[in-house]
Amino acid sequence: MRRLSDQEITDIRSKADIGDVISQYLPLTRRGRNLWAVCPFHDDHDPSLSISKDKQIYKCFVCGAGGNVFTFVQNIEKISFLEAVVKVAKGVGVNIDDALTPVAALDPRKQVLTQILKESINYFKYQLNASGGLIIKDYLLKRGISDSLIEKFEIGYNPGDDQCSKFLIAKGYPPSNAVAANITRVNGNQFSDVFANRIVFPIHDEHGNPLGFTARAVLADETAKYINTTETELYTKGLIVYNYHRALPEVKKSEFVIVTEGVTDVIAFYRANVRNVVATLGTAATLEQVRKLRQMHWHIVIGYDGDNAGQKAAFRLGDMLIKANCTVEVLNYKVPMDPDDIINTYGEEHLVNIVENRIPWMDFLLDYSLSLYQLDNYNQKKQYVLAMGAQIKNLRDDLDRKHFTERLASISGYKFEDLWSIVSQNVKPEKRFEPVSDEKPKADCSKAECEICAQMMISKEAAIRFRDELGYLSSPIANRCAILIIDTYRTNQEIVLADLLTKANDPILHDFILWLSDWPLFPKQANLESLTQAMTKVRIDVYESKIKKFKQESAQLIDANKKAEIANKIIDAQREITALKRGKKED
Ligand SMILES: [Zn+2]
């Protein structure tokens, strides 16, 4: 097993034609210079995904998906970057199977913690089947969790008496590592088990490596019914989608993913033979979790609990998913229960029926929002109608817009025609992601900073001049882009966009570079004069933001001497700006 060099990856990328590779997955049509396909990364009906053979990249103008050949294979196959490289390599006759190493193997420290978690999982499983675990196992079986589900989810039992910590230390693991993995806690000189007297459910990453546990109390007097692993080097709350690795193959088959709140919800669905299910481990879903869910599939079904807290969280999660261009549906439990209670009360078939009769996001929104507005108050009714109208307007399908306008009419008592005239005003046929005609630079990055990054992308000389004369950019994303470009020129004479995207391994930087490459003002050719002007503009901007800050500071002050001091600083900064504008360099 070995690591691939950047050069090997670049060679494979340049041997594989992106059009040929994508055509193995999607039918392509030619339009103008580009190839087009129906985008597989959102609910697309017209071809929105363009493939540039010149640039060897693809981009969807609706959902924003894009990248090079590796990004495409990675996202459509839902595999790791390295697996995608190996797959593309095979397609062009290069065998690099020996480069496939488990991710954890790269970091020895994480490997040790992972090993401790694996030992603990086995220990907990053993304890569940030992005599002390009999009552617990009986409890699980009575709750409908069969032996095969216990095995599948690696459910275990951590008895009292701090036996797990003793076991790990006896096996030769330093106590500090058991503490770092959050299996063991230190009280003075004593080591105790974090999950003592609890049923433990291991939590894994997308590749199936263990990260930590969620654990249910066995004793009735325990204050917290559930506790999770605290933040460790492996476990970061808010980054994890529980059951991702087991659910992914099922999601590929069913073509949607159900999101629930917790481990017992996921297990409840497995009892009903519904296996395309994951959990956010709580209701405070994060953008990172949304990104991971979307990576699984663009079609997402929210299955949060039927109680008020669950429905409120579903409302919030749905909004995040819609903004991320997902197609969202909701499970309508109709009772204030969680999936585990529902299956225990109404049976497996009932839960399957709920999945089959899931409702569109817009239906959920119309119903849920009724709890936010008092419709017998005229103003609130009007607000409700306008808010719902704005949502209906965003729907892509004409029939959907008509259908939900009818529903809104029947709920509110307004006439369909009146509502339709609001809903059908200025409807855009498709919601465009970063429209190409928009000349506004992305996010907080100024036009001058975009110009600098763009000039550096097309000219090594520009990059060297930037490095020697300015060396920084105020916008963090543009600055990171500049650093990556300079770094790339250390081993390359020119920048190839598709290869630069490989090196941008963080999604925000990746998207910024992709966006910049399509910037309507992207220079046609290298121009050192434009670079110099842009660098001057960046310097002026720095002084101007300083002046703004000084003025704010001054407004807070009473002391006349200090005010005068700041006034002098402002004059100095203004002098620098004047000099820069005249074309002189500052000292
Ligand atoms: Zn798309």
Coordinates of C-alpha atoms and ligand atoms in Angstrom, one line a residue:
M1 CA 0.0 0.0 0.0
R2 CA 1.3 3.4 -0.9
R3 CA 0.3 7.0 -1.4
L4 CA -0.3 8.4 -4.9
S5 CA 1.9 11.3 -5.9
D6 CA 0.3 14.5 -7.2
Q7 CA 2.0 13.8 -10.6
E8 CA 0.4 10.4 -10.9
I9 CA -3.1 11.9 -10.1
T10 CA -2.5 14.6 -12.7
D11 CA -1.4 12.0 -15.3
I12 CA -4.5 9.9 -14.8
R13 CA -6.7 13.0 -14.9
S14 CA -5.2 14.1 -18.2
K15 CA -5.5 10.6 -19.8
A16 CA -9.2 10.4 -19.0
D17 CA -11.6 12.5 -21.1
I18 CA -14.4 13.9 -18.9
G19 CA -16.9 13.6 -21.7
D20 CA -16.1 9.9 -22.2
V21 CA -16.3 9.2 -18.5
I22 CA -19.6 11.0 -17.9
S23 CA -21.2 9.4 -21.0
Q24 CA -20.7 6.0 -19.2
Y25 CA -23.2 7.2 -16.7
L26 CA -25.5 9.7 -18.5
P27 CA -26.8 10.3 -22.0
L28 CA -25.1 13.4 -23.4
T29 CA -26.2 15.9 -26.1
R30 CA -24.1 18.4 -27.9
R31 CA -25.1 22.1 -27.8
G32 CA -22.6 24.7 -28.9
R33 CA -19.1 24.0 -27.6
N34 CA -20.3 22.0 -24.7
L35 CA -21.9 18.6 -23.9
W36 CA -25.1 18.6 -21.8
A37 CA -26.8 16.1 -19.5
V38 CA -29.8 15.9 -17.2
C39 CA -28.1 16.6 -13.9
P40 CA -28.0 13.6 -11.6
F41 CA -27.3 15.8 -8.5
H42 CA -30.7 17.4 -8.3
D43 CA -34.3 16.8 -9.5
D44 CA -33.6 17.8 -13.1
H45 CA -35.8 17.5 -16.1
D46 CA -34.0 19.6 -18.8
P47 CA -30.3 19.2 -19.3
S48 CA -28.7 21.6 -16.8
L49 CA -25.3 20.0 -16.5
S50 CA -22.8 21.3 -19.0
I51 CA -19.5 19.5 -19.7
S52 CA -16.6 21.4 -21.1
K53 CA -14.2 19.3 -23.1
D54 CA -11.8 22.2 -23.3
K55 CA -11.6 22.8 -19.6
Q56 CA -12.3 19.1 -18.7
I57 CA -14.8 20.2 -16.0
Y58 CA -18.5 19.9 -15.6
K59 CA -21.0 22.3 -14.0
C60 CA -24.7 22.3 -13.2
F61 CA -26.2 25.7 -13.6
V62 CA -29.2 24.9 -11.3
C63 CA -27.7 23.2 -8.3
G64 CA -24.1 24.3 -8.6
A65 CA -22.6 20.8 -8.6
G66 CA -19.3 20.8 -10.5
G67 CA -15.7 19.8 -10.7
N68 CA -13.3 17.6 -12.7
V69 CA -13.6 14.0 -13.7
F70 CA -12.7 12.7 -10.2
T71 CA -15.3 14.9 -8.5
F72 CA -18.0 13.5 -10.9
V73 CA -17.1 9.9 -10.3
Q74 CA -16.8 10.5 -6.5
N75 CA -20.2 12.1 -6.3
I76 CA -22.1 9.8 -8.6
E77 CA -20.7 6.6 -7.2
K78 CA -20.7 8.1 -3.7
I79 CA -17.2 6.9 -3.0
S80 CA -14.0 8.5 -1.6
F81 CA -11.7 10.7 -3.7
L82 CA -9.1 8.0 -3.7
E83 CA -11.6 5.3 -4.8
A84 CA -12.6 7.7 -7.6
V85 CA -9.0 8.1 -8.8
V86 CA -8.5 4.3 -8.8
K87 CA -11.8 3.9 -10.8
V88 CA -10.9 6.5 -13.4
A89 CA -7.4 5.1 -13.7
K90 CA -8.8 1.6 -14.5
G91 CA -10.9 3.2 -17.2
V92 CA -7.7 4.4 -18.9
G93 CA -5.8 1.2 -18.4
V94 CA -3.7 2.3 -15.4
N95 CA -3.8 -0.1 -12.4
I96 CA -3.2 1.6 -9.1
D97 CA -5.1 -0.7 -6.8
D98 CA -2.1 -0.9 -4.5
A99 CA -2.7 2.8 -3.6
L100 CA -6.0 2.1 -1.8
T101 CA -5.3 2.4 1.9
P102 CA -7.8 2.9 4.7
V103 CA -8.1 6.6 5.5
A104 CA -7.4 6.1 9.2
A105 CA -4.1 4.5 8.4
L106 CA -2.7 7.9 7.4
D107 CA -2.9 9.2 11.0
P108 CA -1.2 7.0 13.6
R109 CA -2.8 8.9 16.5
K110 CA -6.3 8.4 15.2
Q111 CA -5.5 4.8 14.4
V112 CA -4.7 4.2 18.1
L113 CA -8.0 5.8 19.2
T114 CA -9.9 3.9 16.5
Q115 CA -8.3 0.7 17.8
I116 CA -9.5 1.5 21.4
L117 CA -13.0 2.0 20.2
K118 CA -12.9 -1.3 18.3
E119 CA -11.7 -3.1 21.4
S120 CA -14.5 -1.4 23.4
I121 CA -17.2 -2.3 20.9
N122 CA -16.1 -6.0 21.2
Y123 CA -16.0 -5.8 24.9
F124 CA -19.5 -4.3 25.2
K125 CA -20.8 -6.9 22.8
Y126 CA -19.3 -9.6 24.9
Q127 CA -20.8 -8.2 28.1
L128 CA -24.3 -8.1 26.5
N129 CA -24.1 -11.9 26.0
A130 CA -22.4 -12.6 29.4
S131 CA -24.5 -13.5 32.4
G132 CA -24.6 -9.9 33.7
G133 CA -26.1 -8.7 30.4
L134 CA -28.9 -11.2 30.3
I135 CA -31.5 -8.8 31.7
I136 CA -30.4 -6.1 29.2
K137 CA -30.6 -8.5 26.3
D138 CA -34.0 -9.6 27.4
Y139 CA -35.1 -6.0 27.5
L140 CA -33.8 -5.4 24.0
L141 CA -35.6 -8.5 22.6
K142 CA -38.8 -7.5 24.3
R143 CA -38.5 -4.1 22.6
G144 CA -38.5 -5.9 19.3
I145 CA -34.7 -5.6 18.6
S146 CA -33.8 -9.1 17.4
D147 CA -30.5 -10.9 17.7
S148 CA -29.7 -10.1 14.1
L149 CA -30.3 -6.3 14.6
I150 CA -28.2 -6.4 17.8
E151 CA -25.4 -7.9 15.7
K152 CA -25.9 -5.5 12.8
F153 CA -25.8 -2.4 14.9
E154 CA -23.2 -3.8 17.2
I155 CA -25.3 -3.0 20.3
G156 CA -23.5 -3.8 23.5
Y157 CA -23.6 -3.3 27.3
N158 CA -21.2 -1.4 29.5
P159 CA -21.7 -2.8 33.1
G160 CA -20.9 -0.8 36.2
D161 CA -17.7 -1.4 38.2
D162 CA -15.6 0.4 35.5
Q163 CA -14.8 -2.9 33.9
C164 CA -14.2 -1.5 30.5
S165 CA -11.4 0.8 31.6
K166 CA -9.8 -2.0 33.6
F167 CA -10.0 -4.2 30.5
L168 CA -8.4 -1.6 28.2
I169 CA -5.6 -0.9 30.7
A170 CA -5.0 -4.6 31.3
K171 CA -4.7 -5.0 27.5
G172 CA -1.8 -2.5 27.6
Y173 CA -3.5 0.7 26.4
P174 CA -2.3 3.8 28.2
P175 CA -5.1 5.3 30.3
S176 CA -4.6 8.7 28.7
N177 CA -5.6 7.2 25.3
A178 CA -8.7 5.6 26.8
V179 CA -9.5 9.0 28.2
A180 CA -8.8 10.6 24.8
A181 CA -11.2 8.2 23.1
N182 CA -13.8 9.2 25.8
I183 CA -14.3 5.6 27.0
T184 CA -12.7 6.4 30.4
R185 CA -12.9 9.3 32.8
V186 CA -10.4 10.3 35.4
N187 CA -11.4 11.0 39.0
G188 CA -8.2 11.8 40.9
N189 CA -6.3 8.5 40.6
Q190 CA -9.3 6.5 39.7
F191 CA -10.4 5.6 36.2
S192 CA -14.1 5.1 35.6
D193 CA -16.2 4.1 32.6
V194 CA -18.0 7.0 30.8
F195 CA -20.9 4.7 29.8
A196 CA -21.2 2.7 33.0
N197 CA -24.6 1.0 33.3
R198 CA -25.6 1.8 29.8
I199 CA -26.7 0.1 26.6
V200 CA -24.2 1.3 24.0
F201 CA -24.6 1.9 20.3
P202 CA -21.4 2.5 18.3
I203 CA -21.4 5.5 15.9
H204 CA -19.3 5.3 12.7
D205 CA -18.1 7.6 10.0
E206 CA -19.1 7.3 6.3
H207 CA -16.5 4.6 5.7
G208 CA -17.6 2.5 8.7
N209 CA -14.8 3.5 11.1
P210 CA -16.0 3.8 14.7
L211 CA -16.0 7.4 16.1
G212 CA -17.8 7.0 19.4
F213 CA -21.0 6.0 21.1
T214 CA -24.5 7.0 22.0
A215 CA -25.6 5.3 25.2
R216 CA -29.0 4.7 26.9
A217 CA -29.3 4.5 30.6
V218 CA -30.4 1.2 32.1
L219 CA -31.1 2.4 35.7
A220 CA -34.2 4.4 36.1
D221 CA -32.6 7.0 38.4
E222 CA -29.9 8.0 35.8
T223 CA -30.4 11.7 35.1
A224 CA -29.7 11.6 31.4
K225 CA -31.6 9.0 29.4
Y226 CA -29.1 9.2 26.5
I227 CA -25.5 10.5 26.5
N228 CA -23.1 10.7 23.6
T229 CA -19.3 10.7 23.3
T230 CA -18.1 14.2 24.0
E231 CA -15.9 16.0 21.5
T232 CA -12.7 13.9 20.8
E233 CA -10.1 13.9 18.1
L234 CA -12.4 11.5 16.2
Y235 CA -15.9 12.6 17.3
T236 CA -17.1 16.0 16.3
K237 CA -20.8 16.7 17.1
G238 CA -22.6 18.1 14.1
L239 CA -20.4 16.4 11.5
I240 CA -21.8 13.0 11.9
V241 CA -24.6 11.3 10.0
Y242 CA -25.4 8.1 11.9
N243 CA -25.7 4.9 9.9
Y244 CA -24.4 6.5 6.7
H245 CA -22.1 3.6 5.7
R246 CA -24.9 1.0 6.2
A247 CA -27.6 3.0 4.6
L248 CA -25.7 4.2 1.5
P249 CA -26.1 1.0 -0.6
E250 CA -29.8 1.0 0.3
V251 CA -30.2 4.7 -0.7
K252 CA -28.7 3.9 -4.1
K253 CA -31.4 1.3 -4.6
S254 CA -34.4 3.2 -3.2
E255 CA -33.2 6.6 -4.6
F256 CA -34.1 8.5 -1.4
V257 CA -32.8 8.8 2.1
I258 CA -34.9 9.0 5.3
V259 CA -33.5 11.3 8.1
T260 CA -34.5 10.6 11.7
E261 CA -33.4 12.0 15.0
G262 CA -31.6 9.1 16.7
V263 CA -30.3 5.6 16.8
T264 CA -33.5 4.0 18.1
D265 CA -35.4 5.6 15.2
V266 CA -33.1 4.1 12.7
I267 CA -33.4 0.6 14.3
A268 CA -37.2 1.0 14.3
F269 CA -37.2 1.4 10.5
Y270 CA -34.9 -1.6 10.1
R271 CA -37.4 -3.6 12.1
A272 CA -39.9 -2.7 9.3
N273 CA -37.3 -3.6 6.7
V274 CA -36.8 0.0 5.7
R275 CA -33.0 0.4 5.5
N276 CA -32.4 3.7 3.6
V277 CA -32.4 5.5 7.0
V278 CA -29.9 7.7 8.8
A279 CA -30.0 10.0 11.9
T280 CA -28.7 13.4 12.7
L281 CA -28.2 12.4 16.4
G282 CA -30.4 15.2 17.7
T283 CA -32.6 17.8 16.1
A284 CA -30.0 20.6 15.7
A285 CA -28.9 19.6 12.2
T286 CA -25.9 21.5 10.9
L287 CA -25.0 22.6 7.4
E288 CA -22.2 20.0 7.3
Q289 CA -24.8 17.3 8.0
V290 CA -27.0 18.8 5.2
R291 CA -24.0 18.5 2.9
K292 CA -23.5 14.9 3.8
L293 CA -27.1 14.0 3.4
R294 CA -27.1 15.7 0.0
Q295 CA -24.1 13.7 -0.9
M296 CA -26.1 10.5 -0.2
H297 CA -29.0 11.7 -2.4
W298 CA -30.8 14.9 -3.5
H299 CA -34.1 13.3 -2.6
I300 CA -34.5 13.5 1.2
V301 CA -37.4 12.4 3.4
I302 CA -37.5 14.0 6.9
G303 CA -38.7 11.5 9.5
Y304 CA -38.2 13.5 12.7
D305 CA -40.5 12.8 15.6
G306 CA -44.2 13.6 15.4
D307 CA -44.2 15.7 18.6
N308 CA -43.9 19.5 18.6
A309 CA -40.2 19.6 19.1
G310 CA -39.7 17.1 16.2
Q311 CA -42.0 19.0 13.8
K312 CA -40.3 22.3 14.6
A313 CA -37.0 20.8 13.9
A314 CA -38.3 19.2 10.7
F315 CA -39.4 22.7 9.6
R316 CA -35.9 24.0 10.2
L317 CA -34.1 21.1 8.5
G318 CA -36.5 21.2 5.5
D319 CA -35.7 24.9 5.0
M320 CA -31.9 24.1 5.0
L321 CA -32.4 21.2 2.6
I322 CA -34.5 23.3 0.2
K323 CA -31.9 26.0 0.2
A324 CA -29.3 23.3 -0.7
N325 CA -31.5 22.4 -3.8
C326 CA -32.8 19.1 -2.4
T327 CA -36.2 17.6 -3.1
V328 CA -37.8 17.2 0.3
E329 CA -40.7 15.1 1.6
V330 CA -41.9 14.5 5.1
L331 CA -43.2 11.5 7.0
N332 CA -46.6 12.3 8.3
Y333 CA -46.9 10.3 11.6
K334 CA -50.1 12.1 12.6
V335 CA -49.3 11.3 16.2
P336 CA -46.9 13.0 18.6
M337 CA -44.6 9.9 18.8
D338 CA -41.2 8.8 17.6
P339 CA -40.8 5.9 15.1
D340 CA -39.9 3.5 17.9
D341 CA -43.1 4.2 19.8
I342 CA -45.1 4.0 16.5
I343 CA -43.8 0.6 15.5
N344 CA -44.4 -0.7 19.1
T345 CA -47.9 0.7 19.1
Y346 CA -49.1 0.2 15.6
G347 CA -46.8 -2.4 14.1
E348 CA -44.3 -2.7 11.3
E349 CA -46.8 -2.4 8.4
H350 CA -48.1 0.9 9.7
L351 CA -44.6 2.4 9.6
V352 CA -44.1 1.1 6.0
N353 CA -47.4 2.7 5.1
I354 CA -46.2 6.0 6.5
V355 CA -43.1 5.9 4.3
E356 CA -45.1 5.0 1.2
N357 CA -47.6 7.9 1.9
R358 CA -44.9 10.5 2.6
I359 CA -46.0 14.0 1.8
P360 CA -44.4 16.8 -0.3
W361 CA -42.5 19.5 1.6
M362 CA -45.0 22.1 0.5
D363 CA -47.9 20.1 2.1
F364 CA -46.0 19.9 5.4
L365 CA -45.2 23.6 5.2
L366 CA -48.8 24.7 4.6
D367 CA -49.9 22.6 7.6
Y368 CA -47.1 23.3 9.9
S369 CA -47.2 27.1 9.3
L370 CA -50.8 27.1 10.5
S371 CA -49.3 26.8 14.0
L372 CA -47.3 30.0 13.4
Y373 CA -50.2 32.2 12.2
Q374 CA -53.6 32.9 13.6
L375 CA -55.8 32.8 10.6
D376 CA -58.8 34.4 12.3
N377 CA -56.7 37.6 12.5
Y378 CA -56.8 39.3 9.1
N379 CA -53.2 40.6 9.2
Q380 CA -51.8 37.2 10.2
K381 CA -53.8 35.5 7.5
K382 CA -52.4 37.9 4.9
Q383 CA -48.9 37.2 6.2
Y384 CA -49.5 33.4 6.0
V385 CA -50.8 33.7 2.5
L386 CA -47.9 35.8 1.3
A387 CA -45.3 33.6 3.0
M388 CA -46.8 30.5 1.5
G389 CA -47.3 32.2 -1.9
A390 CA -43.6 33.0 -2.0
Q391 CA -42.7 29.3 -1.3
I392 CA -45.2 28.1 -4.0
K393 CA -43.7 30.5 -6.5
N394 CA -40.3 28.8 -6.0
L395 CA -41.6 25.4 -7.0
R396 CA -40.2 24.4 -10.4
D397 CA -43.2 22.5 -11.8
D398 CA -46.2 24.4 -13.1
L399 CA -48.7 21.7 -12.0
D400 CA -47.2 21.7 -8.5
R401 CA -47.7 25.5 -8.4
K402 CA -51.4 25.2 -9.4
H403 CA -52.0 22.3 -7.0
F404 CA -50.6 24.1 -4.0
T405 CA -52.2 27.4 -4.9
E406 CA -55.6 25.5 -4.8
R407 CA -54.7 24.1 -1.4
L408 CA -53.7 27.6 -0.1
A409 CA -57.0 28.9 -1.5
S410 CA -59.0 26.3 0.4
I411 CA -57.1 26.8 3.6
S412 CA -57.3 30.6 3.5
G413 CA -60.7 31.2 1.9
Y414 CA -59.1 33.4 -0.8
K415 CA -60.2 32.9 -4.4
F416 CA -57.8 30.7 -6.5
E417 CA -57.6 33.4 -9.2
D418 CA -56.5 36.1 -6.7
L419 CA -53.8 33.9 -5.3
W420 CA -52.7 32.6 -8.7
S421 CA -52.1 36.2 -9.9
I422 CA -49.6 36.6 -7.0
V423 CA -48.0 33.2 -7.4
S424 CA -47.5 33.3 -11.2
Q425 CA -45.9 36.8 -11.2
N426 CA -42.3 36.8 -12.5
V427 CA -41.8 33.1 -12.1
K428 CA -38.4 32.0 -13.2
P429 CA -38.5 28.7 -15.1
E430 CA -35.5 27.3 -13.1
K431 CA -33.8 28.6 -10.0
R432 CA -30.3 29.5 -11.3
F433 CA -27.2 28.9 -9.2
E434 CA -24.8 31.8 -9.5
P435 CA -26.1 33.0 -12.9
V436 CA -23.4 33.6 -15.5
S437 CA -24.6 37.1 -16.2
D438 CA -24.1 38.2 -12.6
E439 CA -20.9 40.2 -12.5
K440 CA -20.9 40.5 -8.7
P441 CA -17.8 38.8 -7.2
K442 CA -18.5 35.9 -5.0
A443 CA -19.3 36.5 -1.3
D444 CA -16.8 38.9 0.4
C445 CA -14.2 38.8 -2.3
S446 CA -13.8 42.2 -4.1
K447 CA -13.6 42.5 -7.9
A448 CA -9.9 43.5 -7.6
E449 CA -9.1 40.3 -5.6
C450 CA -11.0 38.2 -8.1
E451 CA -8.9 39.8 -10.9
I452 CA -5.7 39.1 -9.0
C453 CA -6.6 35.4 -8.5
A454 CA -7.7 35.1 -12.2
Q455 CA -4.5 36.7 -13.5
M456 CA -2.4 34.4 -11.3
M457 CA -4.3 31.4 -12.7
I458 CA -3.3 32.3 -16.3
S459 CA 0.2 33.6 -15.7
K460 CA 3.1 32.4 -13.6
E461 CA 4.7 35.8 -13.9
A462 CA 1.6 37.4 -12.4
A463 CA 1.7 34.9 -9.5
I464 CA 5.4 35.7 -8.8
R465 CA 4.8 39.4 -9.0
F466 CA 1.8 39.1 -6.6
R467 CA 3.9 37.0 -4.2
D468 CA 6.8 39.5 -4.2
E469 CA 4.8 42.7 -4.1
L470 CA 1.6 42.1 -2.2
G471 CA 1.6 38.6 -0.8
Y472 CA -1.9 38.6 0.9
L473 CA -5.5 39.3 0.1
S474 CA -8.1 40.5 2.6
S475 CA -10.8 38.0 1.7
P476 CA -9.9 34.7 3.4
I477 CA -11.2 32.6 0.5
A478 CA -9.3 34.6 -2.2
N479 CA -6.2 34.5 0.0
R480 CA -6.4 30.7 0.2
C481 CA -6.9 30.5 -3.5
A482 CA -3.8 32.7 -4.0
I483 CA -1.7 30.5 -1.7
L484 CA -2.8 27.3 -3.6
I485 CA -1.9 28.9 -6.9
I486 CA 1.5 30.0 -5.8
D487 CA 2.1 26.5 -4.3
T488 CA 1.0 24.9 -7.6
Y489 CA 3.5 26.9 -9.6
R490 CA 6.4 25.6 -7.5
T491 CA 6.1 22.3 -9.5
N492 CA 4.3 23.5 -12.6
Q493 CA 4.9 26.0 -15.4
E494 CA 1.2 26.6 -15.9
I495 CA -2.1 26.1 -14.1
V496 CA -4.6 23.5 -15.5
L497 CA -8.0 24.3 -14.0
A498 CA -9.1 20.7 -13.8
D499 CA -5.9 19.8 -11.8
L500 CA -6.1 22.9 -9.6
L501 CA -9.6 21.6 -8.6
T502 CA -8.0 18.3 -7.5
K503 CA -5.7 20.2 -5.2
A504 CA -8.5 22.3 -3.7
N505 CA -9.6 19.5 -1.3
D506 CA -11.9 21.7 0.8
P507 CA -15.4 22.2 -0.7
I508 CA -15.5 25.9 -0.2
L509 CA -12.2 26.6 -1.9
H510 CA -13.2 24.1 -4.7
D511 CA -16.5 25.9 -5.3
F512 CA -14.7 29.3 -5.3
I513 CA -12.2 28.2 -8.0
L514 CA -15.0 26.7 -10.0
W515 CA -17.0 29.9 -9.7
L516 CA -14.0 32.1 -10.6
S517 CA -13.3 30.1 -13.7
D518 CA -16.8 31.0 -14.9
W519 CA -16.6 34.6 -13.8
P520 CA -18.0 36.8 -16.7
L521 CA -15.1 39.2 -16.1
F522 CA -12.4 36.5 -16.2
P523 CA -9.5 38.0 -18.2
K524 CA -9.1 36.6 -21.7
Q525 CA -5.3 36.8 -21.5
A526 CA -2.5 37.6 -19.0
N527 CA -2.2 41.3 -18.4
L528 CA 0.4 42.5 -15.9
E529 CA -1.0 46.1 -16.1
S530 CA -4.4 44.9 -14.9
L531 CA -2.7 42.9 -12.1
T532 CA -0.8 46.0 -10.9
Q533 CA -4.0 48.1 -10.9
A534 CA -5.9 45.4 -9.0
M535 CA -3.1 45.2 -6.4
T536 CA -3.1 49.0 -6.0
K537 CA -6.9 48.8 -5.5
V538 CA -6.5 46.1 -2.8
R539 CA -3.9 48.3 -1.0
I540 CA -6.3 51.3 -1.2
D541 CA -9.1 49.1 0.2
V542 CA -7.0 48.2 3.1
Y543 CA -6.4 51.9 4.0
E544 CA -10.0 52.7 3.5
S545 CA -11.2 50.0 5.8
K546 CA -8.6 51.3 8.3
I547 CA -10.0 54.8 8.1
K548 CA -13.5 53.4 8.6
K549 CA -12.3 51.6 11.7
F550 CA -10.5 54.7 13.0
K551 CA -13.6 56.8 12.6
Q552 CA -15.7 54.3 14.5
E553 CA -13.1 54.2 17.3
S554 CA -13.0 58.0 17.4
A555 CA -16.7 58.2 17.8
Q556 CA -16.5 56.1 21.0
L557 CA -13.8 58.4 22.5
I558 CA -14.2 61.5 24.8
D559 CA -10.6 62.3 25.5
A560 CA -9.5 65.1 23.1
N561 CA -5.8 64.0 22.9
K562 CA -6.7 60.5 21.9
K563 CA -9.2 61.9 19.3
A564 CA -6.4 64.0 17.9
E565 CA -4.1 61.0 17.8
I566 CA -6.6 59.1 15.7
A567 CA -7.3 62.1 13.5
N568 CA -3.6 62.0 12.6
K569 CA -3.7 58.3 11.8
I570 CA -6.6 59.1 9.5
I571 CA -4.7 61.8 7.7
D572 CA -1.7 59.5 7.3
A573 CA -3.9 56.8 5.8
Q574 CA -5.5 59.3 3.4
R575 CA -2.1 60.5 2.3
E576 CA -1.2 56.9 1.5
I577 CA -4.3 56.5 -0.6
T578 CA -3.6 59.7 -2.5
A579 CA -0.1 58.5 -3.2
L580 CA -1.3 55.1 -4.4
K581 CA -3.9 56.8 -6.6
R582 CA -1.1 58.9 -8.2
G583 CA 0.7 55.8 -8.9
K584 CA 3.5 56.1 -6.4
K585 CA 4.6 53.3 -4.1
E586 CA 4.4 53.8 -0.4
D587 CA 7.7 53.7 1.5
Ligands
ZN1 ZN -27.8 19.9 -10.7

